[in-house]
Amino acid sequence: MKIYFLQFLLIVFFLTNCVTTQEAFDIEGHVFNLDNGTTVIVGFLNTDEAMYPGNFEGEPNSEFARYPEMAQRAGIEGTVVAYLNINEEGELLESRITRGIGGGCDEAALQIVRNSIYTPAKNQNADPVSARHYVSVTFML
């Protein structure tokens, strides 16, 4: 009986954490409706903990927006989150996946963010500064 109760508590705890994590994100972005009827949305994440500095902008390159065939066949949908480090000149210094969904979507998300054009964040004096950001790439069938 104790084992079932502990399993139940673990499941409730896990589901509670998933829900609160999802609610912490406000996703808006560029929508790419692809020829095969799928959709890829590239958004910049604003978390409850505001990331300073602000005024960060990015322009995803539609040429690199694709939904991997392997993920389509497997019915994989979801959101990939990528970490970006962008310098004061708008150059991408580092990118990596912080939350993936597999099926080739993680690699496809990196292709999009690595081939995007970025405007650097600005400080209080409106001077460009380097900053770290999180980007979401959502894949929908």
Coordinates of C-alpha atoms in Angstrom, one line a residue:
M1 CA 0.0 0.0 0.0
K2 CA 2.9 2.4 0.8
I3 CA 4.5 1.7 -2.5
Y4 CA 1.3 2.7 -4.4
F5 CA 0.9 5.8 -2.3
L6 CA 4.5 6.8 -3.0
Q7 CA 4.1 6.2 -6.7
F8 CA 0.9 8.3 -6.7
L9 CA 2.7 11.1 -5.0
L10 CA 5.6 11.0 -7.4
I11 CA 3.2 11.2 -10.4
V12 CA 1.3 14.1 -8.8
F13 CA 4.6 15.9 -8.1
F14 CA 5.9 15.3 -11.7
L15 CA 2.7 16.5 -13.3
T16 CA 2.6 19.6 -11.0
N17 CA 6.1 20.5 -12.0
C18 CA 5.3 20.1 -15.7
V19 CA 2.3 22.3 -15.5
T20 CA 4.1 25.1 -13.6
T21 CA 7.0 25.0 -16.0
Q22 CA 4.6 25.4 -19.0
E23 CA 2.7 28.2 -17.4
A24 CA 6.0 30.2 -16.8
F25 CA 6.5 30.7 -20.5
D26 CA 4.8 33.3 -22.7
I27 CA 5.5 32.2 -26.3
E28 CA 5.0 34.5 -29.2
G29 CA 6.8 34.2 -32.5
H30 CA 7.2 33.8 -36.2
V31 CA 4.9 31.2 -37.8
F32 CA 6.0 29.2 -40.7
N33 CA 3.3 27.2 -42.4
L34 CA 5.2 24.7 -44.5
D35 CA 4.2 23.2 -47.9
N36 CA 3.6 19.7 -46.4
G37 CA 0.9 21.1 -44.1
T38 CA 3.0 21.3 -40.9
T39 CA 3.8 24.3 -38.9
V40 CA 7.0 25.6 -37.2
I41 CA 6.8 28.5 -34.8
V42 CA 10.0 30.3 -33.7
G43 CA 9.5 32.4 -30.6
F44 CA 11.5 34.2 -28.0
L45 CA 10.7 33.1 -24.5
N46 CA 9.8 35.6 -21.8
T47 CA 10.0 33.9 -18.4
D48 CA 8.5 35.0 -15.1
E49 CA 12.1 36.0 -14.2
A50 CA 12.6 38.8 -16.6
M51 CA 15.9 38.6 -18.4
Y52 CA 17.9 41.8 -18.4
P53 CA 18.9 43.4 -20.7
G54 CA 15.9 43.7 -22.9
N55 CA 15.1 44.9 -26.4
F56 CA 16.4 41.7 -27.9
E57 CA 15.2 40.9 -31.4
G58 CA 15.7 38.1 -33.9
E59 CA 14.6 37.3 -37.4
P60 CA 14.5 33.6 -38.2
N61 CA 15.4 32.6 -41.8
S62 CA 12.4 30.9 -43.4
E63 CA 14.8 28.9 -45.6
F64 CA 15.9 26.8 -42.6
A65 CA 12.4 26.2 -41.2
R66 CA 11.6 22.5 -41.7
Y67 CA 9.7 19.8 -39.9
P68 CA 11.9 16.6 -39.9
E69 CA 10.3 13.7 -41.8
M70 CA 11.3 11.3 -39.1
A71 CA 9.3 13.3 -36.5
Q72 CA 6.3 13.6 -38.9
R73 CA 6.2 9.8 -39.4
A74 CA 6.5 9.2 -35.6
G75 CA 3.8 11.8 -34.9
I76 CA 6.2 13.9 -32.7
E77 CA 5.0 17.4 -31.8
G78 CA 6.2 19.8 -29.2
T79 CA 8.5 22.6 -28.3
V80 CA 12.2 22.6 -28.4
V81 CA 14.0 25.2 -26.2
A82 CA 17.4 26.6 -27.2
Y83 CA 19.8 28.7 -25.2
L84 CA 21.6 31.5 -27.1
N85 CA 24.5 33.7 -26.2
I86 CA 24.6 36.8 -28.5
N87 CA 27.3 39.4 -28.4
E88 CA 27.0 43.2 -28.6
E89 CA 27.3 43.0 -32.4
G90 CA 24.4 40.6 -32.8
E91 CA 26.7 37.6 -33.5
L92 CA 25.6 34.2 -32.1
L93 CA 28.5 33.0 -29.9
E94 CA 26.9 29.8 -28.5
S95 CA 23.7 27.8 -29.0
R96 CA 22.5 24.6 -27.4
I97 CA 19.3 22.7 -26.8
T98 CA 18.1 22.9 -23.2
R99 CA 14.8 21.0 -23.7
G100 CA 14.4 18.7 -26.7
I101 CA 11.7 16.4 -28.2
G102 CA 13.7 14.2 -30.5
G103 CA 12.9 12.9 -33.9
G104 CA 15.3 15.3 -35.5
C105 CA 13.4 18.3 -34.2
D106 CA 16.3 19.3 -31.9
E107 CA 18.7 19.5 -34.8
A108 CA 16.2 21.3 -37.0
A109 CA 15.7 23.9 -34.2
L110 CA 19.4 24.5 -34.0
Q111 CA 19.6 25.0 -37.7
I112 CA 16.9 27.7 -37.5
V113 CA 18.5 29.6 -34.6
R114 CA 22.0 29.3 -35.9
N115 CA 20.9 30.8 -39.3
S116 CA 18.8 33.7 -37.8
I117 CA 19.7 37.3 -37.8
Y118 CA 19.9 38.9 -34.3
T119 CA 19.8 42.5 -33.1
P120 CA 21.7 42.7 -29.8
A121 CA 20.1 43.6 -26.5
K122 CA 20.6 47.2 -25.3
N123 CA 21.4 48.5 -21.8
Q124 CA 19.8 51.4 -20.0
N125 CA 21.8 53.8 -22.1
A126 CA 20.6 52.1 -25.3
D127 CA 24.1 50.8 -26.0
P128 CA 24.3 47.3 -27.5
V129 CA 25.4 44.6 -25.0
S130 CA 25.9 40.9 -25.0
A131 CA 23.2 38.8 -23.4
R132 CA 21.8 35.3 -23.0
H133 CA 18.4 34.4 -24.3
Y134 CA 16.1 31.4 -24.7
V135 CA 14.3 30.6 -28.0
S136 CA 11.4 28.2 -28.5
V137 CA 10.8 26.3 -31.7
T138 CA 7.4 24.6 -31.7
F139 CA 6.6 21.8 -34.2
M140 CA 3.0 21.1 -34.9
L141 CA 1.5 18.5 -37.3

